[in-house]
Amino acid sequence: MNAGAARHRITINCKTPAESASGQDDFIGGTGTGFTRWAAVRSIKGKVDDDGMQQTEGKRYYKINMRYDSNIDYGCVLTYRGRELHIERIDNVREVNHELHIYAFEVDL
């Protein structure tokens, strides 16, 4: 990752499940943890942002490059500029726990 490329602040909210009486994970009764990280965020597909162009898809896709963080998984929700992003794919670059490429999408409701 290039030095200085991580110019955007993203908030990451992850649910930690509680254990139910049957021993299964219960996400409804779990607690949420939130933290912020620096990242390089780039829109890669979908709507053209704020240009008045016609929407080509119902989703905006983003590629997020950031330092490795073992706390981030598919159950986390990212917030970037007030937009809620859901993780579609997480790539651990070269599998050396140094950099993450996260592909996330925003669904327009």
PDB file of C-alpha atoms in Angstrom:
ATOM      1  CA  MET A   1       0.000   0.000   0.000  1.00  0.00           C
ATOM      2  CA  ASN A   2       1.426   3.378  -0.973  1.00  0.00           C
ATOM      3  CA  ALA A   3       2.256   5.745   1.850  1.00  0.00           C
ATOM      4  CA  GLY A   4      -0.366   8.495   2.014  1.00  0.00           C
ATOM      5  CA  ALA A   5      -2.920   6.617  -0.080  1.00  0.00           C
ATOM      6  CA  ALA A   6      -5.171   5.915   2.912  1.00  0.00           C
ATOM      7  CA  ARG A   7      -6.933   9.282   3.055  1.00  0.00           C
ATOM      8  CA  HIS A   8     -10.467   8.241   3.943  1.00  0.00           C
ATOM      9  CA  ARG A   9     -11.879   7.445   7.381  1.00  0.00           C
ATOM     10  CA  ILE A  10     -14.239   4.483   7.535  1.00  0.00           C
ATOM     11  CA  THR A  11     -16.183   3.257  10.536  1.00  0.00           C
ATOM     12  CA  ILE A  12     -16.403  -0.491  11.013  1.00  0.00           C
ATOM     13  CA  ASN A  13     -19.209  -1.977  13.112  1.00  0.00           C
ATOM     14  CA  CYS A  14     -19.052  -5.675  13.951  1.00  0.00           C
ATOM     15  CA  LYS A  15     -21.574  -7.713  15.909  1.00  0.00           C
ATOM     16  CA  THR A  16     -20.221 -10.044  18.551  1.00  0.00           C
ATOM     17  CA  PRO A  17     -22.765 -12.812  19.089  1.00  0.00           C
ATOM     18  CA  ALA A  18     -24.057 -13.824  22.476  1.00  0.00           C
ATOM     19  CA  GLU A  19     -24.459 -17.497  23.264  1.00  0.00           C
ATOM     20  CA  SER A  20     -28.058 -18.637  23.508  1.00  0.00           C
ATOM     21  CA  ALA A  21     -29.386 -21.258  25.928  1.00  0.00           C
ATOM     22  CA  SER A  22     -28.974 -23.948  23.258  1.00  0.00           C
ATOM     23  CA  GLY A  23     -25.305 -23.085  22.748  1.00  0.00           C
ATOM     24  CA  GLN A  24     -25.850 -21.461  19.332  1.00  0.00           C
ATOM     25  CA  ASP A  25     -24.584 -17.985  18.456  1.00  0.00           C
ATOM     26  CA  ASP A  26     -27.289 -15.362  18.907  1.00  0.00           C
ATOM     27  CA  PHE A  27     -26.615 -12.137  16.956  1.00  0.00           C
ATOM     28  CA  ILE A  28     -29.818 -10.457  18.182  1.00  0.00           C
ATOM     29  CA  GLY A  29     -28.653 -10.464  21.780  1.00  0.00           C
ATOM     30  CA  GLY A  30     -25.011  -9.778  20.917  1.00  0.00           C
ATOM     31  CA  THR A  31     -23.028  -6.649  21.451  1.00  0.00           C
ATOM     32  CA  GLY A  32     -21.663  -4.414  18.737  1.00  0.00           C
ATOM     33  CA  THR A  33     -18.142  -3.073  18.544  1.00  0.00           C
ATOM     34  CA  GLY A  34     -17.220  -0.091  16.428  1.00  0.00           C
ATOM     35  CA  PHE A  35     -13.867   1.320  15.426  1.00  0.00           C
ATOM     36  CA  THR A  36     -12.489   3.635  12.738  1.00  0.00           C
ATOM     37  CA  ARG A  37      -9.630   3.054  10.333  1.00  0.00           C
ATOM     38  CA  TRP A  38      -7.837   4.921   7.572  1.00  0.00           C
ATOM     39  CA  ALA A  39      -8.340   3.474   4.106  1.00  0.00           C
ATOM     40  CA  ALA A  40      -8.206   4.232   0.391  1.00  0.00           C
ATOM     41  CA  VAL A  41     -11.782   4.037  -0.914  1.00  0.00           C
ATOM     42  CA  ARG A  42     -12.625   3.967  -4.605  1.00  0.00           C
ATOM     43  CA  SER A  43     -15.986   3.580  -6.343  1.00  0.00           C
ATOM     44  CA  ILE A  44     -15.586   0.843  -8.944  1.00  0.00           C
ATOM     45  CA  LYS A  45     -19.030   0.058 -10.359  1.00  0.00           C
ATOM     46  CA  GLY A  46     -22.639   1.174 -10.294  1.00  0.00           C
ATOM     47  CA  LYS A  47     -23.952   4.691  -9.942  1.00  0.00           C
ATOM     48  CA  VAL A  48     -21.841   7.593 -11.066  1.00  0.00           C
ATOM     49  CA  ASP A  49     -21.562   9.623  -7.887  1.00  0.00           C
ATOM     50  CA  ASP A  50     -23.419  12.966  -7.857  1.00  0.00           C
ATOM     51  CA  ASP A  51     -22.992  13.703 -11.563  1.00  0.00           C
ATOM     52  CA  GLY A  52     -26.644  13.444 -12.519  1.00  0.00           C
ATOM     53  CA  MET A  53     -25.890  10.458 -14.726  1.00  0.00           C
ATOM     54  CA  GLN A  54     -28.345   7.616 -15.191  1.00  0.00           C
ATOM     55  CA  GLN A  55     -28.069   4.787 -12.715  1.00  0.00           C
ATOM     56  CA  THR A  56     -26.768   1.591 -14.316  1.00  0.00           C
ATOM     57  CA  GLU A  57     -27.319  -0.702 -11.333  1.00  0.00           C
ATOM     58  CA  GLY A  58     -29.088  -0.697  -8.012  1.00  0.00           C
ATOM     59  CA  LYS A  59     -25.811  -1.111  -6.162  1.00  0.00           C
ATOM     60  CA  ARG A  60     -22.690   0.979  -5.820  1.00  0.00           C
ATOM     61  CA  TYR A  61     -19.531  -1.100  -5.458  1.00  0.00           C
ATOM     62  CA  TYR A  62     -16.426   0.112  -3.647  1.00  0.00           C
ATOM     63  CA  LYS A  63     -12.900  -1.190  -3.369  1.00  0.00           C
ATOM     64  CA  ILE A  64     -11.327  -0.415  -0.012  1.00  0.00           C
ATOM     65  CA  ASN A  65      -7.585  -0.822   0.514  1.00  0.00           C
ATOM     66  CA  MET A  66      -6.382  -0.753   4.093  1.00  0.00           C
ATOM     67  CA  ARG A  67      -3.891  -2.248   6.502  1.00  0.00           C
ATOM     68  CA  TYR A  68      -4.607  -5.768   7.713  1.00  0.00           C
ATOM     69  CA  ASP A  69      -6.994  -6.049  10.649  1.00  0.00           C
ATOM     70  CA  SER A  70      -8.009  -9.492  11.936  1.00  0.00           C
ATOM     71  CA  ASN A  71     -11.213  -8.055  13.476  1.00  0.00           C
ATOM     72  CA  ILE A  72     -12.822  -7.451  10.071  1.00  0.00           C
ATOM     73  CA  ASP A  73     -14.988 -10.256   8.724  1.00  0.00           C
ATOM     74  CA  TYR A  74     -18.100 -10.697   6.592  1.00  0.00           C
ATOM     75  CA  GLY A  75     -20.415  -9.848   9.482  1.00  0.00           C
ATOM     76  CA  CYS A  76     -19.085  -6.296   9.718  1.00  0.00           C
ATOM     77  CA  VAL A  77     -20.805  -3.250   8.247  1.00  0.00           C
ATOM     78  CA  LEU A  78     -18.698  -0.333   6.975  1.00  0.00           C
ATOM     79  CA  THR A  79     -19.767   3.311   7.026  1.00  0.00           C
ATOM     80  CA  TYR A  80     -18.157   5.694   4.554  1.00  0.00           C
ATOM     81  CA  ARG A  81     -19.412   9.276   4.077  1.00  0.00           C
ATOM     82  CA  GLY A  82     -22.733   8.347   5.641  1.00  0.00           C
ATOM     83  CA  ARG A  83     -23.210   5.346   3.347  1.00  0.00           C
ATOM     84  CA  GLU A  84     -23.661   1.885   4.799  1.00  0.00           C
ATOM     85  CA  LEU A  85     -21.551  -0.687   2.971  1.00  0.00           C
ATOM     86  CA  HIS A  86     -21.878  -4.460   3.202  1.00  0.00           C
ATOM     87  CA  ILE A  87     -18.803  -6.604   2.618  1.00  0.00           C
ATOM     88  CA  GLU A  88     -18.886  -8.896  -0.391  1.00  0.00           C
ATOM     89  CA  ARG A  89     -15.269 -10.062  -0.518  1.00  0.00           C
ATOM     90  CA  ILE A  90     -12.139  -9.715   1.622  1.00  0.00           C
ATOM     91  CA  ASP A  91      -8.723 -10.356   0.083  1.00  0.00           C
ATOM     92  CA  ASN A  92      -5.659 -10.716   2.288  1.00  0.00           C
ATOM     93  CA  VAL A  93      -3.031  -9.541  -0.198  1.00  0.00           C
ATOM     94  CA  ARG A  94      -0.311 -12.178  -0.651  1.00  0.00           C
ATOM     95  CA  GLU A  95      -1.560 -13.873   2.551  1.00  0.00           C
ATOM     96  CA  VAL A  96       1.062 -12.105   4.682  1.00  0.00           C
ATOM     97  CA  ASN A  97      -1.350 -10.192   6.984  1.00  0.00           C
ATOM     98  CA  HIS A  98      -0.156  -6.803   5.788  1.00  0.00           C
ATOM     99  CA  GLU A  99      -2.869  -5.371   3.518  1.00  0.00           C
ATOM    100  CA  LEU A 100      -6.573  -5.973   2.902  1.00  0.00           C
ATOM    101  CA  HIS A 101      -8.595  -5.365  -0.249  1.00  0.00           C
ATOM    102  CA  ILE A 102     -12.260  -5.241   0.673  1.00  0.00           C
ATOM    103  CA  TYR A 103     -14.993  -5.205  -1.949  1.00  0.00           C
ATOM    104  CA  ALA A 104     -18.211  -3.783  -0.520  1.00  0.00           C
ATOM    105  CA  PHE A 105     -21.520  -2.572  -1.875  1.00  0.00           C
ATOM    106  CA  GLU A 106     -24.204  -0.085  -0.964  1.00  0.00           C
ATOM    107  CA  VAL A 107     -27.788  -0.988  -1.717  1.00  0.00           C
ATOM    108  CA  ASP A 108     -30.045   1.929  -2.649  1.00  0.00           C
ATOM    109  CA  LEU A 109     -33.417   1.454  -1.005  1.00  0.00           C
TER     110      LEU A 109
END
